Amino acid sequence: MRPHIKGAELVFNMRHPDRRFPYVLILQQARTEAALEKRALELGVEIVRGAEITGLTQDAGWVTLTLADGRSERADYVVGCDGAHSAVRRLLSVGFSGRSYDTRILLADVLLERELPLAVNPFIGDDGAVLLPPYGGGRYRATIWDRTGQNVPIDEPVSIEEVRDALRRIAGDDLGLVEMSWSTRFLSERRQARSYRVGRVFLAGDAAHVHSPLGAMGMSTGIQDAANLSWKLAATHQGWARTGCWTPTRPNAIRSAARSCA
């Protein structure tokens, strides 16, 4: 980690030699998703894209989801992992307490001619902050908080000129910005579902909690949610969960739940 503060550079060693993975590893989200999808398919999971949930009911033994095309899916358990605007959370009438930050954030995948140190590179200046973790090959994910751009409409497209100007003012240099392949502008939020579980339905990932992207922990916490919840559902299904947990009575409960997840 190499923070750059008004021209001064600090170095924080993030290596942990006593750990199994003694380094910081940064991958593009698309690569992470591809790896997870490949593993899911190897395990026989059916992935259905573009399905819209319009209804949800449950009783002591089942959860039934109604889809926009008229079909329905039924499972022992359902996990709503359908993002900050979760339809599952809305259908459960679970509140999403918190508020939006009064700051607009820019995200952009950029190509820089200038090679930065192989590190997470935050730049902090009077006009805001820029975080530039590397993807390799001169490509970086730029997370930009620009004090001077807080009145720009949230739906206005981000231009490469806007990113270049923010880099010059905050980092002191445009760092050789030559290309921008993707970008978005949004209001960051800090919100949390008032309950992560209603009966046989659970919430995880952004459906359960959202926060500023500057800590780069959004996807990581979502994956941790899945890892934590999955072994507990498996324990219940296989009958070795602690006393008080439900015990599914039908085979293939977890596979059925996965197929019905949002």
Coordinates of C-alpha atoms in Angstrom, one line a residue:
M1 CA 0.0 0.0 0.0
R2 CA 1.6 3.3 -1.2
P3 CA -0.5 6.3 -0.2
H4 CA 0.6 9.5 -2.0
I5 CA -0.3 12.6 0.0
K6 CA 0.4 16.0 -1.6
G7 CA 3.5 14.7 -3.2
A8 CA 4.8 12.6 -0.3
E9 CA 4.7 8.8 -0.5
L10 CA 4.3 6.4 2.3
V11 CA 4.8 2.7 2.2
F12 CA 2.9 0.1 4.2
N13 CA 3.9 -3.5 3.9
M14 CA 0.8 -5.7 3.7
R15 CA 2.6 -9.0 3.6
H16 CA 2.0 -11.5 6.4
P17 CA 4.6 -14.2 6.2
D18 CA 2.9 -16.3 8.8
R19 CA -0.2 -16.7 6.7
R20 CA -1.1 -19.2 4.0
F21 CA -1.5 -16.4 1.4
P22 CA 1.1 -13.8 2.5
Y23 CA 0.2 -11.1 0.0
V24 CA -2.5 -8.8 -1.4
L25 CA -4.1 -10.2 -4.5
I26 CA -6.2 -8.0 -6.8
L27 CA -8.3 -9.5 -9.6
Q28 CA -10.9 -7.9 -11.9
Q29 CA -14.4 -8.7 -10.7
A30 CA -15.1 -10.3 -14.1
R31 CA -12.3 -12.8 -13.6
T32 CA -13.5 -13.6 -10.1
E33 CA -17.1 -14.1 -11.4
A34 CA -15.9 -16.3 -14.2
A35 CA -13.9 -18.5 -11.7
L36 CA -17.0 -18.8 -9.4
E37 CA -19.3 -19.6 -12.4
K38 CA -16.9 -22.3 -13.7
R39 CA -16.8 -24.0 -10.2
A40 CA -20.6 -23.8 -9.8
L41 CA -21.2 -25.4 -13.2
E42 CA -18.7 -28.2 -12.3
L43 CA -20.9 -28.9 -9.3
G44 CA -24.0 -29.1 -11.4
V45 CA -25.6 -25.8 -10.5
E46 CA -28.1 -24.5 -13.0
I47 CA -27.6 -20.8 -13.7
V48 CA -30.6 -18.9 -15.1
R49 CA -30.0 -15.3 -16.2
G50 CA -32.5 -12.5 -16.6
A51 CA -35.2 -14.1 -14.4
E52 CA -37.3 -11.5 -12.5
I53 CA -39.0 -12.3 -9.2
T54 CA -42.4 -10.8 -8.7
G55 CA -43.8 -12.8 -5.8
L56 CA -42.6 -14.7 -2.7
T57 CA -44.6 -16.8 -0.3
Q58 CA -43.5 -19.3 2.4
D59 CA -44.8 -21.7 5.0
A60 CA -43.3 -24.0 7.5
G61 CA -41.7 -26.2 4.8
W62 CA -41.4 -24.4 1.5
V63 CA -40.6 -21.1 -0.1
T64 CA -42.3 -20.4 -3.5
L65 CA -41.1 -17.7 -5.9
T66 CA -43.2 -16.3 -8.7
L67 CA -41.4 -15.2 -11.8
A68 CA -42.3 -12.4 -14.2
D69 CA -42.9 -15.0 -17.0
G70 CA -45.5 -16.8 -15.0
R71 CA -43.3 -19.7 -13.9
S72 CA -42.8 -20.5 -10.2
E73 CA -39.9 -22.1 -8.3
R74 CA -40.1 -23.9 -5.0
A75 CA -37.3 -24.7 -2.5
D76 CA -36.6 -25.4 1.1
Y77 CA -34.6 -22.2 1.4
V78 CA -34.0 -19.1 -0.7
V79 CA -31.1 -16.7 -0.5
G80 CA -31.6 -13.3 -1.9
C81 CA -28.3 -12.1 -3.4
D82 CA -29.9 -9.7 -5.8
G83 CA -28.1 -6.5 -5.0
A84 CA -28.7 -3.2 -3.3
H85 CA -32.2 -2.9 -4.9
S86 CA -33.1 -6.4 -3.9
A87 CA -36.5 -7.6 -5.0
V88 CA -36.3 -10.4 -2.4
R89 CA -35.7 -7.9 0.4
R90 CA -38.7 -5.7 -0.9
L91 CA -41.0 -8.7 -1.1
L92 CA -40.0 -9.7 2.5
S93 CA -40.8 -6.1 3.6
V94 CA -37.4 -5.8 5.3
G95 CA -36.2 -2.3 5.9
F96 CA -32.9 -1.1 4.6
S97 CA -31.8 1.4 7.2
G98 CA -29.1 4.0 6.7
R99 CA -28.6 6.8 4.2
S100 CA -26.7 7.9 1.2
Y101 CA -23.4 9.7 1.6
D102 CA -23.6 13.3 0.4
T103 CA -20.8 12.6 -2.1
R104 CA -20.7 11.3 -5.7
I105 CA -18.2 8.6 -6.5
L106 CA -16.7 7.9 -9.9
L107 CA -15.5 4.4 -10.9
A108 CA -13.6 3.8 -14.1
D109 CA -11.4 1.1 -15.6
V110 CA -8.5 2.9 -17.1
L111 CA -5.2 2.3 -19.0
L112 CA -2.2 4.4 -17.9
E113 CA 1.0 4.9 -19.8
R114 CA 2.8 5.6 -16.6
E115 CA 3.7 2.5 -14.7
L116 CA 2.9 2.9 -11.0
P117 CA 4.4 0.8 -8.2
L118 CA 3.0 -2.7 -8.0
A119 CA 0.8 -1.8 -5.0
V120 CA -2.5 -0.2 -4.1
N121 CA -1.9 3.4 -4.9
P122 CA -4.2 6.0 -3.1
F123 CA -3.7 9.6 -4.0
I124 CA -5.0 12.2 -1.5
G125 CA -5.2 15.9 -2.2
D126 CA -7.2 19.0 -1.3
D127 CA -9.8 18.2 -4.0
G128 CA -10.4 14.6 -2.9
A129 CA -9.0 11.1 -3.2
V130 CA -8.2 8.6 -6.0
L131 CA -7.6 4.9 -5.4
L132 CA -5.8 3.0 -8.1
P133 CA -5.4 -0.7 -7.5
P134 CA -3.6 -2.4 -10.4
Y135 CA -5.1 -5.1 -12.7
G136 CA -1.9 -5.7 -14.7
G137 CA -0.8 -4.6 -18.1
G138 CA -1.1 -0.9 -17.2
R139 CA -4.8 -1.2 -16.3
Y140 CA -6.3 0.1 -13.1
R141 CA -9.6 0.4 -11.4
A142 CA -9.9 4.1 -10.5
T143 CA -12.2 5.0 -7.6
I144 CA -12.5 8.8 -7.5
W145 CA -14.0 11.1 -4.9
D146 CA -13.8 14.6 -6.4
R147 CA -14.9 17.5 -4.2
T148 CA -15.4 19.8 -7.2
G149 CA -17.8 17.4 -9.0
Q150 CA -20.5 17.0 -6.4
N151 CA -23.1 19.0 -8.3
V152 CA -22.9 16.9 -11.4
P153 CA -26.2 15.0 -12.1
I154 CA -25.9 11.4 -11.1
D155 CA -27.0 10.2 -14.5
E156 CA -24.5 12.2 -16.5
P157 CA -22.1 9.9 -18.3
V158 CA -18.4 10.0 -17.1
S159 CA -16.0 11.3 -19.8
I160 CA -12.3 10.5 -20.0
E161 CA -11.7 14.2 -19.8
E162 CA -13.4 14.4 -16.4
V163 CA -11.3 11.5 -15.1
R164 CA -8.1 13.1 -16.5
D165 CA -9.0 16.4 -14.9
A166 CA -9.6 14.8 -11.5
L167 CA -6.3 12.9 -11.7
R168 CA -4.4 16.1 -12.5
R169 CA -6.0 18.0 -9.6
I170 CA -5.9 15.3 -6.9
A171 CA -2.8 13.2 -7.9
G172 CA -1.0 16.2 -9.4
D173 CA -0.6 14.4 -12.8
D174 CA -2.9 12.6 -15.2
L175 CA -0.5 9.6 -14.9
G176 CA -0.6 9.1 -18.7
L177 CA -4.3 8.3 -19.0
V178 CA -4.9 7.0 -22.5
E179 CA -8.0 4.9 -22.4
M180 CA -11.2 4.3 -20.3
S181 CA -13.0 1.1 -21.0
W182 CA -15.9 1.4 -18.5
S183 CA -17.2 4.0 -16.0
T184 CA -20.1 4.9 -13.7
R185 CA -21.1 7.6 -11.4
F186 CA -23.2 6.9 -8.3
L187 CA -24.1 8.1 -4.8
S188 CA -22.4 5.9 -2.2
E189 CA -24.6 4.6 0.6
R190 CA -24.3 3.0 4.0
R191 CA -27.3 0.8 4.6
Q192 CA -28.0 -2.5 6.3
A193 CA -31.0 -4.8 6.2
R194 CA -32.9 -4.8 9.5
S195 CA -33.0 -8.6 9.3
Y196 CA -30.8 -11.0 7.4
R197 CA -33.4 -13.7 7.7
V198 CA -37.2 -14.0 7.5
G199 CA -38.4 -17.6 8.0
R200 CA -36.7 -19.7 5.3
V201 CA -35.5 -16.7 3.3
F202 CA -32.0 -15.1 3.8
L203 CA -30.4 -12.0 2.5
A204 CA -26.7 -11.8 1.6
G205 CA -24.2 -9.5 -0.2
D206 CA -25.4 -6.1 -1.3
A207 CA -29.0 -7.1 -0.6
A208 CA -28.0 -7.2 3.1
H209 CA -25.5 -4.4 3.4
V210 CA -23.9 -1.7 1.2
H211 CA -21.1 0.8 2.0
S212 CA -18.5 3.0 0.3
P213 CA -16.4 1.3 -2.3
L214 CA -13.2 3.0 -1.1
G215 CA -12.4 0.1 1.2
A216 CA -12.7 -2.3 -1.7
M217 CA -14.6 -4.8 0.5
G218 CA -18.1 -4.9 -1.1
M219 CA -17.5 -8.1 -3.2
S220 CA -15.3 -9.6 -0.6
T221 CA -17.9 -9.3 2.2
G222 CA -20.6 -10.7 -0.2
I223 CA -18.4 -13.8 -0.9
Q224 CA -17.8 -14.2 2.9
D225 CA -21.6 -14.1 3.4
A226 CA -22.0 -16.9 0.9
A227 CA -19.2 -19.0 2.4
N228 CA -20.6 -18.5 5.9
L229 CA -24.2 -19.2 5.1
S230 CA -23.6 -22.1 2.7
W231 CA -21.9 -24.4 5.3
K232 CA -24.7 -23.7 7.8
L233 CA -27.4 -24.6 5.3
A234 CA -25.4 -27.7 4.4
A235 CA -25.1 -28.6 8.1
T236 CA -28.9 -28.3 8.5
H237 CA -29.6 -30.3 5.4
Q238 CA -27.1 -33.1 6.4
G239 CA -28.4 -33.2 10.0
W240 CA -25.4 -32.1 12.0
A241 CA -26.4 -28.5 12.7
R242 CA -26.7 -27.5 16.4
T243 CA -30.0 -28.0 18.2
G244 CA -32.6 -25.4 17.2
C245 CA -31.7 -25.3 13.5
W246 CA -34.3 -26.5 11.0
T247 CA -33.7 -29.9 9.4
P248 CA -34.8 -30.1 5.7
T249 CA -36.7 -33.3 5.1
R250 CA -36.4 -33.5 1.3
P251 CA -33.3 -34.4 -0.7
N252 CA -31.7 -31.9 -3.0
A253 CA -32.8 -29.0 -0.8
I254 CA -29.6 -27.1 -1.2
R255 CA -29.5 -27.6 -5.0
S256 CA -33.2 -26.6 -5.2
A257 CA -32.5 -23.5 -3.2
A258 CA -29.5 -22.5 -5.3
R259 CA -31.7 -22.9 -8.5
S260 CA -34.3 -20.6 -7.0
C261 CA -31.9 -17.9 -5.7
A262 CA -32.3 -14.4 -7.1

